[in-house]
């Protein structure tokens, strides 16, 4: 049964023994983050890794507030969040949709009807405002005060408090398609925040399209990329514009809504690398096996999750940027200051006694590592749709998602590993992968020790490592330029004569199966363990 809201999920966490209620007074400034960081690293490397979810019920300075953290911070909780016994089970459902058995008879066609009806049931539906829990309390205009929320500061050198688990909702000005993304938001004051959507993100593209719509001749005059996601070029682009153009530009806006504390499927859908044509609300419906209920926002023309704990409504003003950061990020380093759009609030609606959902990112393993692992398993079929030779992938937590991908393939021809590297770098958000390691299909990519053995033994560094230039993640502090740098591919597959390897490739050590079976049978009698 899908969770209708965050509260149902919290009840399930409590029932499963996965929730710890914190009744001691804790400060949202640094203290909550320190507790969550310690808990996320409990049991590291064991089946109990990740500690419990945390519900802070005594928040310093906010007597009526509760804060939920680490809700996704273990394999067990990710399964609970998505209501599955195995994350690979969702991947199997995706494969069924991507590769349905083609009907050859009328009976086969009839058998497909339930599956088609099921897919149709995933589409979101809009409900009346009176039935939407997120509208139990409504603040507009001068009543809007973001400082009344228990927003966290997570690391000492952070530029301020940050909303760290927001579902940011925008609409494509051309197609009308809605997007739900997750972009951190630095709180400037009670009515404004930063909007950290990096230049490659969908919301940033929506803003660029809105700029093109507002001023069709603008694209030939300024760096639209910079104007929607910061950097030195942004200041140069804006400073170089005359006052008349800036007045016209800033007279236009793009509406934005933000949901905080949604049911887990919606929150998770905000981070998945969805195909551009597919709305995240539909993905959430697929994950929950039940449509997402939406409601019209109060002050913007957007539909928002009806049962969220908080909804923030407002707009970004075209051409307006403000310094954002630093921010202690999931790389384990601070992301330094840069220029980003400003979000102006026009309304805050929320449930009675709302629960504020937050996370802290930093040196792995942390909560986001488990979310990333779920993305890896669930979207493997989509990678295989483009690159069917892929057997499995692993995004190790220590690689912080975009720095390392390990891939096993069914190698069929000379240079096949390099073809796969190129395919990955051409695939959506995977283009940011700094290092791709390719191994043969008989290597378990989830076993990093086995991968290390293969790489260390199977490569001739000069021959098997290749470098290329291209876009890199905005958080990459080591790249030669912001958003542009090099990537590395390592071909750790067995080398063929067709690839110029003329020596004999040695077999790996494997014990005879009959001997293994015989020792298995007498193992307990040996009294070794």
Coordinates of C-alpha atoms in Angstrom, one line a residue:
X1 CA 0.0 0.0 0.0
X2 CA 1.4 3.4 -1.0
X3 CA 2.0 6.0 1.7
X4 CA -0.4 8.9 1.2
X5 CA 1.9 11.3 3.1
X6 CA 5.1 11.5 5.2
X7 CA 3.2 10.8 8.4
X8 CA 2.1 7.3 7.2
X9 CA 5.8 6.6 6.3
X10 CA 6.9 7.7 9.8
X11 CA 4.3 5.4 11.4
X12 CA 5.7 2.5 9.3
X13 CA 9.3 3.4 10.3
X14 CA 8.2 3.4 14.0
X15 CA 6.4 0.0 13.6
X16 CA 9.5 -1.5 11.9
X17 CA 11.8 -0.3 14.7
X18 CA 13.5 2.1 12.2
X19 CA 12.7 5.3 14.0
X20 CA 14.4 7.0 17.0
X21 CA 12.5 9.8 18.7
X22 CA 14.8 12.5 20.1
X23 CA 13.3 14.2 23.1
X24 CA 16.4 16.0 24.3
X25 CA 16.6 19.7 23.2
X26 CA 18.7 19.9 20.0
X27 CA 19.7 23.0 18.1
X28 CA 19.0 23.1 14.3
X29 CA 22.2 25.1 14.0
X30 CA 24.9 22.4 13.5
X31 CA 23.8 20.1 16.4
X32 CA 21.2 18.2 14.4
X33 CA 23.6 17.7 11.5
X34 CA 26.3 16.4 13.8
X35 CA 23.9 13.9 15.3
X36 CA 22.6 12.8 11.9
X37 CA 26.2 12.5 10.6
X38 CA 27.2 10.2 13.5
X39 CA 24.1 8.1 13.2
X40 CA 24.5 7.7 9.4
X41 CA 27.9 6.1 9.9
X42 CA 26.8 3.6 12.6
X43 CA 27.4 0.0 11.6
X44 CA 29.5 1.0 8.6
X45 CA 30.2 -2.0 6.4
X46 CA 27.6 -4.2 8.1
X47 CA 24.0 -5.2 7.4
X48 CA 22.9 -2.6 10.0
X49 CA 24.7 0.3 8.4
X50 CA 23.0 3.7 8.5
X51 CA 21.5 3.8 12.0
X52 CA 17.8 4.7 12.5
X53 CA 15.7 7.5 11.2
X54 CA 15.6 10.5 13.6
X55 CA 12.6 12.5 14.6
X56 CA 13.6 15.5 16.7
X57 CA 10.7 16.4 18.9
X58 CA 12.4 19.2 21.0
X59 CA 13.9 21.7 18.6
X60 CA 15.7 24.6 20.3
X61 CA 14.0 27.9 19.4
X62 CA 11.0 26.2 17.8
X63 CA 8.8 24.7 20.6
X64 CA 6.1 23.5 18.2
X65 CA 8.4 22.1 15.5
X66 CA 9.5 18.5 14.7
X67 CA 12.3 17.7 12.3
X68 CA 12.8 14.4 10.5
X69 CA 16.2 13.3 9.3
X70 CA 17.9 10.2 7.9
X71 CA 14.6 8.8 6.7
X72 CA 16.2 7.1 3.7
X73 CA 19.5 6.3 5.5
X74 CA 19.7 2.5 5.1
X75 CA 18.9 -0.2 2.7
X76 CA 16.1 -1.4 4.9
X77 CA 14.5 2.1 4.9
X78 CA 14.9 2.6 1.2
X79 CA 12.9 -0.6 0.7
X80 CA 10.3 0.6 3.2
X81 CA 10.2 4.0 1.5
X82 CA 9.4 2.4 -1.9
X83 CA 7.4 -0.5 -0.3
X84 CA 9.4 -3.3 -1.9
X85 CA 11.4 -6.3 -0.7
X86 CA 14.1 -5.7 -3.2
X87 CA 15.1 -2.6 -5.2
X88 CA 15.9 -4.9 -8.1
X89 CA 12.2 -5.8 -8.1
X90 CA 11.3 -2.3 -9.2
X91 CA 13.9 -2.6 -12.0
X92 CA 12.2 -5.8 -13.1
X93 CA 8.9 -3.9 -13.3
X94 CA 10.5 -1.3 -15.4
X95 CA 12.0 -4.0 -17.7
X96 CA 8.4 -5.4 -18.2
X97 CA 7.2 -2.0 -19.3
X98 CA 10.2 -1.4 -21.6
X99 CA 10.1 -4.8 -23.1
X100 CA 6.6 -6.2 -23.1
X101 CA 6.0 -9.5 -24.8
X102 CA 4.4 -8.7 -28.1
X103 CA 1.0 -10.2 -28.5
X104 CA 0.6 -12.9 -31.1
X105 CA -3.0 -13.8 -30.5
X106 CA -6.2 -12.2 -29.2
X107 CA -5.7 -13.9 -25.9
X108 CA -2.2 -12.4 -25.6
X109 CA -3.7 -9.0 -26.3
X110 CA -6.3 -9.5 -23.6
X111 CA -3.5 -10.4 -21.1
X112 CA -1.8 -7.1 -21.8
X113 CA -4.9 -5.0 -20.9
X114 CA -4.3 -5.2 -17.1
X115 CA -0.8 -3.9 -17.5
X116 CA -2.0 -1.0 -19.7
X117 CA -4.7 -0.2 -17.2
X118 CA -2.1 -0.2 -14.4
X119 CA 0.1 2.3 -16.3
X120 CA -2.9 4.6 -16.8
X121 CA -3.5 4.6 -13.1
X122 CA -0.1 6.1 -12.3
X123 CA -1.0 9.6 -13.7
X124 CA -1.4 12.3 -11.1
X125 CA -4.8 13.7 -10.2
X126 CA -5.8 17.2 -9.0
X127 CA -8.1 17.3 -5.9
X128 CA -10.1 20.1 -4.3
X129 CA -8.3 22.5 -1.9
X130 CA -10.6 21.5 0.9
X131 CA -9.2 17.9 0.7
X132 CA -5.6 19.0 0.7
X133 CA -3.8 18.7 4.0
X134 CA -1.1 21.1 2.8
X135 CA -3.6 23.9 3.0
X136 CA -4.7 23.5 6.6
X137 CA -2.8 26.7 7.4
X138 CA -2.2 29.5 4.8
X139 CA 0.1 32.5 5.0
X140 CA 0.2 35.1 2.2
X141 CA 1.8 38.5 1.7
X142 CA 3.2 40.1 4.8
X143 CA 2.4 37.0 6.9
X144 CA 5.0 35.0 5.0
X145 CA 8.0 34.3 7.2
X146 CA 10.4 31.5 6.3
X147 CA 12.3 32.1 9.5
X148 CA 9.5 30.4 11.5
X149 CA 10.6 27.1 10.0
X150 CA 13.3 25.1 11.8
X151 CA 15.7 25.2 8.9
X152 CA 19.2 23.7 9.5
X153 CA 22.7 25.0 9.2
X154 CA 24.7 21.8 8.6
X155 CA 28.4 22.7 8.5
X156 CA 30.4 25.5 10.3
X157 CA 31.5 27.4 7.2
X158 CA 28.1 27.3 5.5
X159 CA 26.8 30.6 4.2
X160 CA 23.7 30.3 6.4
X161 CA 20.8 28.0 6.8
X162 CA 19.8 25.8 3.9
X163 CA 16.7 23.9 2.9
X164 CA 18.2 20.6 2.0
X165 CA 15.4 18.3 1.0
X166 CA 13.1 20.5 -1.1
X167 CA 11.0 19.2 -4.1
X168 CA 11.3 22.2 -6.4
X169 CA 8.4 22.5 -8.9
X170 CA 8.7 24.4 -12.2
X171 CA 6.8 24.3 -15.5
X172 CA 8.3 24.1 -19.0
X173 CA 7.1 27.4 -20.7
X174 CA 7.0 25.6 -24.1
X175 CA 5.4 22.3 -23.4
X176 CA 3.7 22.9 -20.1
X177 CA 5.4 19.8 -18.6
X178 CA 6.0 20.0 -14.9
X179 CA 9.4 19.2 -13.4
X180 CA 10.2 18.2 -9.8
X181 CA 13.9 18.7 -8.9
X182 CA 15.9 18.9 -5.8
X183 CA 18.1 22.0 -5.4
X184 CA 19.3 23.3 -2.1
X185 CA 18.0 26.7 -1.0
X186 CA 20.0 29.1 1.1
X187 CA 17.8 31.2 3.4
X188 CA 18.6 34.9 3.0
X189 CA 15.7 36.3 5.1
X190 CA 12.1 35.6 5.8
X191 CA 11.0 36.0 2.2
X192 CA 13.9 35.1 -0.1
X193 CA 16.2 32.2 -0.6
X194 CA 18.8 31.2 -3.2
X195 CA 17.8 28.6 -5.8
X196 CA 20.8 26.4 -6.5
X197 CA 19.8 24.9 -9.8
X198 CA 23.0 24.2 -11.7
X199 CA 23.1 25.2 -15.3
X200 CA 22.6 21.6 -16.6
X201 CA 19.4 21.1 -14.5
X202 CA 15.9 21.1 -16.0
X203 CA 14.7 24.0 -13.9
X204 CA 17.6 26.1 -15.2
X205 CA 16.6 25.2 -18.7
X206 CA 13.0 26.3 -17.9
X207 CA 14.4 29.6 -16.8
X208 CA 16.4 30.0 -20.0
X209 CA 13.3 29.2 -22.1
X210 CA 11.4 31.8 -20.1
X211 CA 14.2 34.3 -20.8
X212 CA 14.0 33.5 -24.5
X213 CA 10.2 34.0 -24.4
X214 CA 10.4 37.3 -22.5
X215 CA 13.1 38.7 -24.8
X216 CA 13.6 36.8 -28.0
X217 CA 16.7 38.8 -29.0
X218 CA 18.4 38.2 -25.7
X219 CA 20.1 34.9 -26.6
X220 CA 22.4 36.6 -29.1
X221 CA 23.5 39.3 -26.6
X222 CA 24.2 37.5 -23.3
X223 CA 25.3 34.2 -21.8
X224 CA 21.9 32.6 -20.9
X225 CA 23.7 29.7 -19.2
X226 CA 25.4 32.1 -16.8
X227 CA 22.3 34.2 -16.2
X228 CA 20.4 31.2 -14.9
X229 CA 23.1 29.5 -12.8
X230 CA 25.9 31.8 -11.8
X231 CA 29.6 32.4 -12.2
X232 CA 31.8 35.3 -13.2
X233 CA 30.2 35.3 -16.7
X234 CA 26.9 35.9 -15.1
X235 CA 28.0 39.2 -13.5
X236 CA 29.7 40.2 -16.8
X237 CA 26.5 39.4 -18.8
X238 CA 24.2 41.4 -16.5
X239 CA 26.6 44.3 -15.8
X240 CA 27.0 44.8 -19.6
X241 CA 23.3 45.2 -20.2
X242 CA 21.8 48.7 -20.3
X243 CA 19.3 49.9 -17.7
X244 CA 16.3 49.8 -20.1
X245 CA 16.9 46.1 -21.0
X246 CA 17.4 45.2 -17.3
X247 CA 14.2 47.0 -16.3
X248 CA 12.2 45.0 -18.9
X249 CA 14.0 41.8 -18.0
X250 CA 13.3 42.1 -14.3
X251 CA 9.7 42.9 -15.0
X252 CA 9.2 39.2 -15.9
X253 CA 9.1 36.3 -13.6
X254 CA 9.1 32.5 -13.6
X255 CA 6.8 30.9 -11.0
X256 CA 8.2 28.2 -8.7
X257 CA 6.7 26.1 -5.9
X258 CA 8.6 24.0 -3.3
X259 CA 7.2 21.0 -1.4
X260 CA 8.9 20.0 1.9
X261 CA 8.0 16.8 3.7
X262 CA 6.2 14.8 0.9
X263 CA 5.6 11.1 0.9
X264 CA 8.8 9.2 0.2
X265 CA 8.0 8.3 -3.4
X266 CA 7.7 12.0 -4.4
X267 CA 10.8 13.0 -2.5
X268 CA 12.8 10.2 -4.2
X269 CA 11.4 11.0 -7.6
X270 CA 12.9 14.5 -7.3
X271 CA 16.4 13.1 -7.5
X272 CA 16.0 10.4 -10.2
X273 CA 17.5 11.1 -13.6
X274 CA 14.2 10.9 -15.4
X275 CA 13.9 11.0 -19.2
X276 CA 13.0 14.6 -20.2
X277 CA 9.6 13.6 -21.5
X278 CA 8.5 11.9 -18.2
X279 CA 7.1 13.9 -15.3
X280 CA 8.4 13.1 -11.9
X281 CA 4.8 13.0 -10.6
X282 CA 4.3 10.1 -13.0
X283 CA 7.5 8.4 -11.7
X284 CA 6.2 8.8 -8.2
X285 CA 2.9 7.2 -9.2
X286 CA 4.8 4.3 -10.7
X287 CA 6.9 3.8 -7.6
X288 CA 3.8 4.0 -5.3
X289 CA 1.6 2.1 -7.6
X290 CA -1.0 4.8 -6.9
X291 CA -1.5 8.3 -8.5
X292 CA -0.1 11.3 -6.7
X293 CA -2.7 13.7 -5.5
X294 CA -2.0 17.3 -6.4
X295 CA -3.7 20.6 -5.6
X296 CA -3.6 24.0 -7.2
X297 CA -1.2 26.4 -5.4
X298 CA -2.6 29.6 -3.9
X299 CA -0.5 32.3 -5.6
X300 CA 1.2 30.6 -8.5
X301 CA -0.1 28.6 -11.5
X302 CA 1.4 25.3 -10.4
X303 CA 0.1 22.0 -9.0
X304 CA 1.7 20.9 -5.8
X305 CA 1.6 17.6 -3.7
X306 CA -1.6 17.9 -1.8
X307 CA -0.5 16.2 1.4
X308 CA 3.0 17.7 1.8
X309 CA 3.9 19.1 5.2
X310 CA 4.9 22.5 3.8
X311 CA 4.4 24.3 0.4
X312 CA 6.5 27.4 -0.4
X313 CA 5.2 29.5 -3.3
X314 CA 6.8 32.3 -5.2
X315 CA 8.9 33.2 -8.2
X316 CA 12.4 33.8 -9.5
X317 CA 12.9 37.2 -11.2
X318 CA 14.6 37.0 -14.5
X319 CA 18.1 38.4 -14.6
X320 CA 18.4 38.5 -10.8
X321 CA 21.3 36.7 -9.2
X322 CA 22.7 36.7 -5.7
X323 CA 25.7 35.2 -4.0
X324 CA 25.0 31.7 -2.6
X325 CA 27.2 29.5 -0.4
X326 CA 29.5 28.2 0.8
X327 CA 27.8 24.9 1.5
X328 CA 29.2 21.7 3.0
X329 CA 28.4 19.3 0.1
X330 CA 28.1 15.5 -0.5
X331 CA 31.6 15.5 -2.0
X332 CA 33.0 15.9 1.5
X333 CA 34.2 19.5 0.6
X334 CA 32.6 22.9 0.7
X335 CA 31.1 24.1 -2.5
X336 CA 32.3 27.7 -2.6
X337 CA 30.3 30.9 -3.3
X338 CA 28.7 31.5 -6.7
X339 CA 25.8 33.5 -8.2
X340 CA 22.4 31.9 -8.4
X341 CA 18.8 33.0 -9.0
X342 CA 16.8 34.3 -6.0
X343 CA 13.5 32.8 -5.0
X344 CA 10.9 35.3 -3.7
X345 CA 8.1 33.8 -1.5
X346 CA 4.5 34.9 -2.0
X347 CA 2.9 32.2 0.2
X348 CA 3.6 29.5 2.7
X349 CA 1.0 26.8 3.3
X350 CA 1.3 23.9 5.7
X351 CA -0.3 21.2 7.7
X352 CA -1.3 21.7 11.3
X353 CA 1.8 20.9 13.5
X354 CA 3.9 20.3 10.4
X355 CA 7.0 18.1 10.3
X356 CA 10.0 19.6 8.7
X357 CA 12.0 17.1 6.6
X358 CA 15.8 17.7 6.2
X359 CA 19.0 15.9 5.4
X360 CA 22.7 16.5 5.8
X361 CA 25.3 15.7 3.2
X362 CA 29.1 15.3 3.7
X363 CA 31.7 12.6 3.7
X364 CA 30.1 9.3 2.8
X365 CA 28.5 7.2 3.8
X366 CA 25.5 9.4 4.6
X367 CA 21.8 9.3 3.8
X368 CA 22.2 10.3 0.2
X369 CA 24.4 7.3 -0.5
X370 CA 21.4 5.0 0.0
X371 CA 19.2 7.2 -2.2
X372 CA 21.9 7.0 -4.8
X373 CA 22.1 3.2 -4.6
X374 CA 18.4 3.0 -5.1
X375 CA 18.7 5.2 -8.2
X376 CA 21.4 2.9 -9.4
X377 CA 19.3 -0.2 -9.1
X378 CA 16.1 1.2 -10.4
X379 CA 17.5 2.9 -13.4
X380 CA 19.8 0.2 -14.6
X381 CA 17.2 -1.0 -17.1
X382 CA 17.1 2.5 -18.7
X383 CA 20.9 2.4 -19.1
X384 CA 20.5 -1.1 -20.6
X385 CA 17.9 0.2 -23.0
X386 CA 20.6 2.4 -24.6
X387 CA 23.6 0.1 -23.9
X388 CA 22.2 -3.5 -23.8
X389 CA 25.7 -4.9 -23.3
X390 CA 25.8 -3.6 -19.8
X391 CA 25.4 -6.4 -17.2
X392 CA 25.5 -4.3 -14.0
X393 CA 26.7 -1.0 -12.6
X394 CA 28.0 0.2 -9.2
X395 CA 28.2 3.8 -8.0
X396 CA 30.2 3.4 -4.8
X397 CA 29.3 5.8 -2.1
X398 CA 32.9 7.0 -1.8
X399 CA 32.7 8.1 -5.5
X400 CA 29.9 10.5 -4.5
X401 CA 27.7 9.5 -7.5
X402 CA 29.3 11.5 -10.3
X403 CA 33.0 10.7 -9.7
X404 CA 33.1 6.9 -10.2
X405 CA 31.0 4.4 -12.1
X406 CA 32.0 0.7 -12.3
X407 CA 30.4 -1.2 -15.2
X408 CA 30.5 -4.8 -16.2
X409 CA 29.8 -5.7 -19.9
X410 CA 29.4 -8.6 -22.2
X411 CA 32.4 -7.8 -24.4
X412 CA 31.7 -8.7 -28.1
X413 CA 34.4 -6.9 -30.1
X414 CA 37.7 -5.0 -29.9
X415 CA 37.3 -1.6 -28.3
X416 CA 33.9 -2.5 -26.8
X417 CA 34.8 -1.1 -23.4
X418 CA 35.7 2.3 -24.9
X419 CA 32.4 2.4 -26.8
X420 CA 30.6 1.8 -23.5
X421 CA 32.5 4.7 -21.8
X422 CA 31.5 7.0 -24.6
X423 CA 27.9 5.9 -24.4
X424 CA 27.8 6.6 -20.7
X425 CA 29.3 10.1 -21.1
X426 CA 26.6 10.8 -23.7
X427 CA 23.7 9.7 -21.4
X428 CA 21.9 12.4 -19.5
X429 CA 23.3 13.2 -16.0
X430 CA 25.9 10.3 -16.5
X431 CA 27.8 12.8 -18.6
X432 CA 29.3 14.2 -15.4
X433 CA 30.9 10.9 -14.4
X434 CA 34.6 11.7 -13.9
X435 CA 35.9 8.1 -14.0
X436 CA 34.3 5.0 -15.7
X437 CA 35.8 1.6 -15.0
X438 CA 34.8 -1.2 -17.4
X439 CA 35.2 -4.9 -16.4
X440 CA 34.1 -8.2 -17.9
X441 CA 30.7 -9.7 -17.1
X442 CA 32.1 -12.3 -14.7
X443 CA 33.3 -9.6 -12.3
X444 CA 30.9 -8.6 -9.6
X445 CA 30.9 -4.8 -9.7
X446 CA 29.3 -4.6 -6.3
X447 CA 32.5 -6.3 -4.8
X448 CA 34.9 -3.4 -4.8
X449 CA 37.8 -5.6 -3.7
X450 CA 37.2 -7.9 -6.7
X451 CA 37.1 -4.8 -9.0
X452 CA 40.3 -3.5 -7.5
X453 CA 42.0 -6.9 -8.2
X454 CA 40.8 -6.8 -11.8
X455 CA 41.9 -3.3 -12.5
X456 CA 45.3 -3.6 -10.8
X457 CA 46.0 -6.8 -12.7
X458 CA 44.3 -6.3 -16.1
X459 CA 45.5 -2.9 -17.2
X460 CA 48.6 -1.6 -19.0
X461 CA 48.1 2.0 -17.9
X462 CA 49.4 3.7 -21.1
X463 CA 47.3 1.4 -23.3
X464 CA 44.1 1.0 -21.2
X465 CA 43.4 4.5 -19.7
X466 CA 41.9 7.1 -21.9
X467 CA 41.1 10.8 -21.2
X468 CA 38.5 13.0 -22.7
X469 CA 37.3 16.6 -22.2
X470 CA 33.7 17.6 -21.6
X471 CA 31.1 19.0 -19.1
X472 CA 31.8 18.2 -15.4
X473 CA 29.6 18.6 -12.4
X474 CA 29.4 22.1 -11.0
X475 CA 30.5 20.7 -7.6
X476 CA 33.8 19.5 -9.0
X477 CA 36.3 21.8 -7.4
X478 CA 39.3 20.1 -9.1
X479 CA 38.3 20.8 -12.7
X480 CA 40.4 23.2 -14.8
X481 CA 37.4 25.4 -15.3
X482 CA 34.0 25.6 -13.7
X483 CA 31.7 23.1 -15.4
X484 CA 34.4 21.9 -17.9
X485 CA 37.2 19.4 -17.4
X486 CA 38.5 16.0 -18.1
X487 CA 37.2 12.5 -17.6
X488 CA 39.0 9.2 -17.4
X489 CA 38.0 5.8 -18.7
X490 CA 39.7 2.5 -17.6
X491 CA 39.4 -0.6 -19.7
X492 CA 40.0 -3.4 -17.2
X493 CA 38.5 -6.1 -19.5
X494 CA 40.5 -9.1 -20.8
X495 CA 42.5 -7.9 -23.9
X496 CA 42.0 -9.6 -27.2
X497 CA 44.4 -10.3 -30.1
X498 CA 42.1 -7.9 -32.1
X499 CA 43.1 -5.2 -29.7
X500 CA 46.8 -5.8 -30.3
X501 CA 47.4 -8.2 -27.3
X502 CA 49.4 -11.1 -28.8
X503 CA 50.4 -12.8 -25.5
X504 CA 48.4 -15.5 -23.8
X505 CA 45.9 -14.2 -21.3
X506 CA 46.1 -16.2 -18.1
X507 CA 42.9 -17.8 -16.5
X508 CA 41.9 -16.7 -13.1
X509 CA 42.2 -19.1 -10.1
X510 CA 39.0 -21.1 -9.5
X511 CA 38.8 -24.3 -7.5
X512 CA 37.3 -27.4 -9.1
X513 CA 33.5 -27.5 -8.3
X514 CA 33.6 -31.1 -7.1
X515 CA 36.3 -30.2 -4.5
X516 CA 34.3 -27.2 -3.4
X517 CA 31.2 -29.4 -3.0
X518 CA 33.1 -32.0 -1.0
X519 CA 34.6 -29.4 1.4
X520 CA 31.2 -27.8 1.8
X521 CA 29.8 -31.1 2.9
X522 CA 32.5 -31.6 5.6
X523 CA 33.0 -28.0 6.7
X524 CA 31.0 -28.1 9.9
X525 CA 32.8 -31.3 11.0
X526 CA 36.2 -29.5 10.7
X527 CA 35.3 -27.3 13.6
X528 CA 37.0 -24.3 12.1
X529 CA 34.2 -21.8 12.9

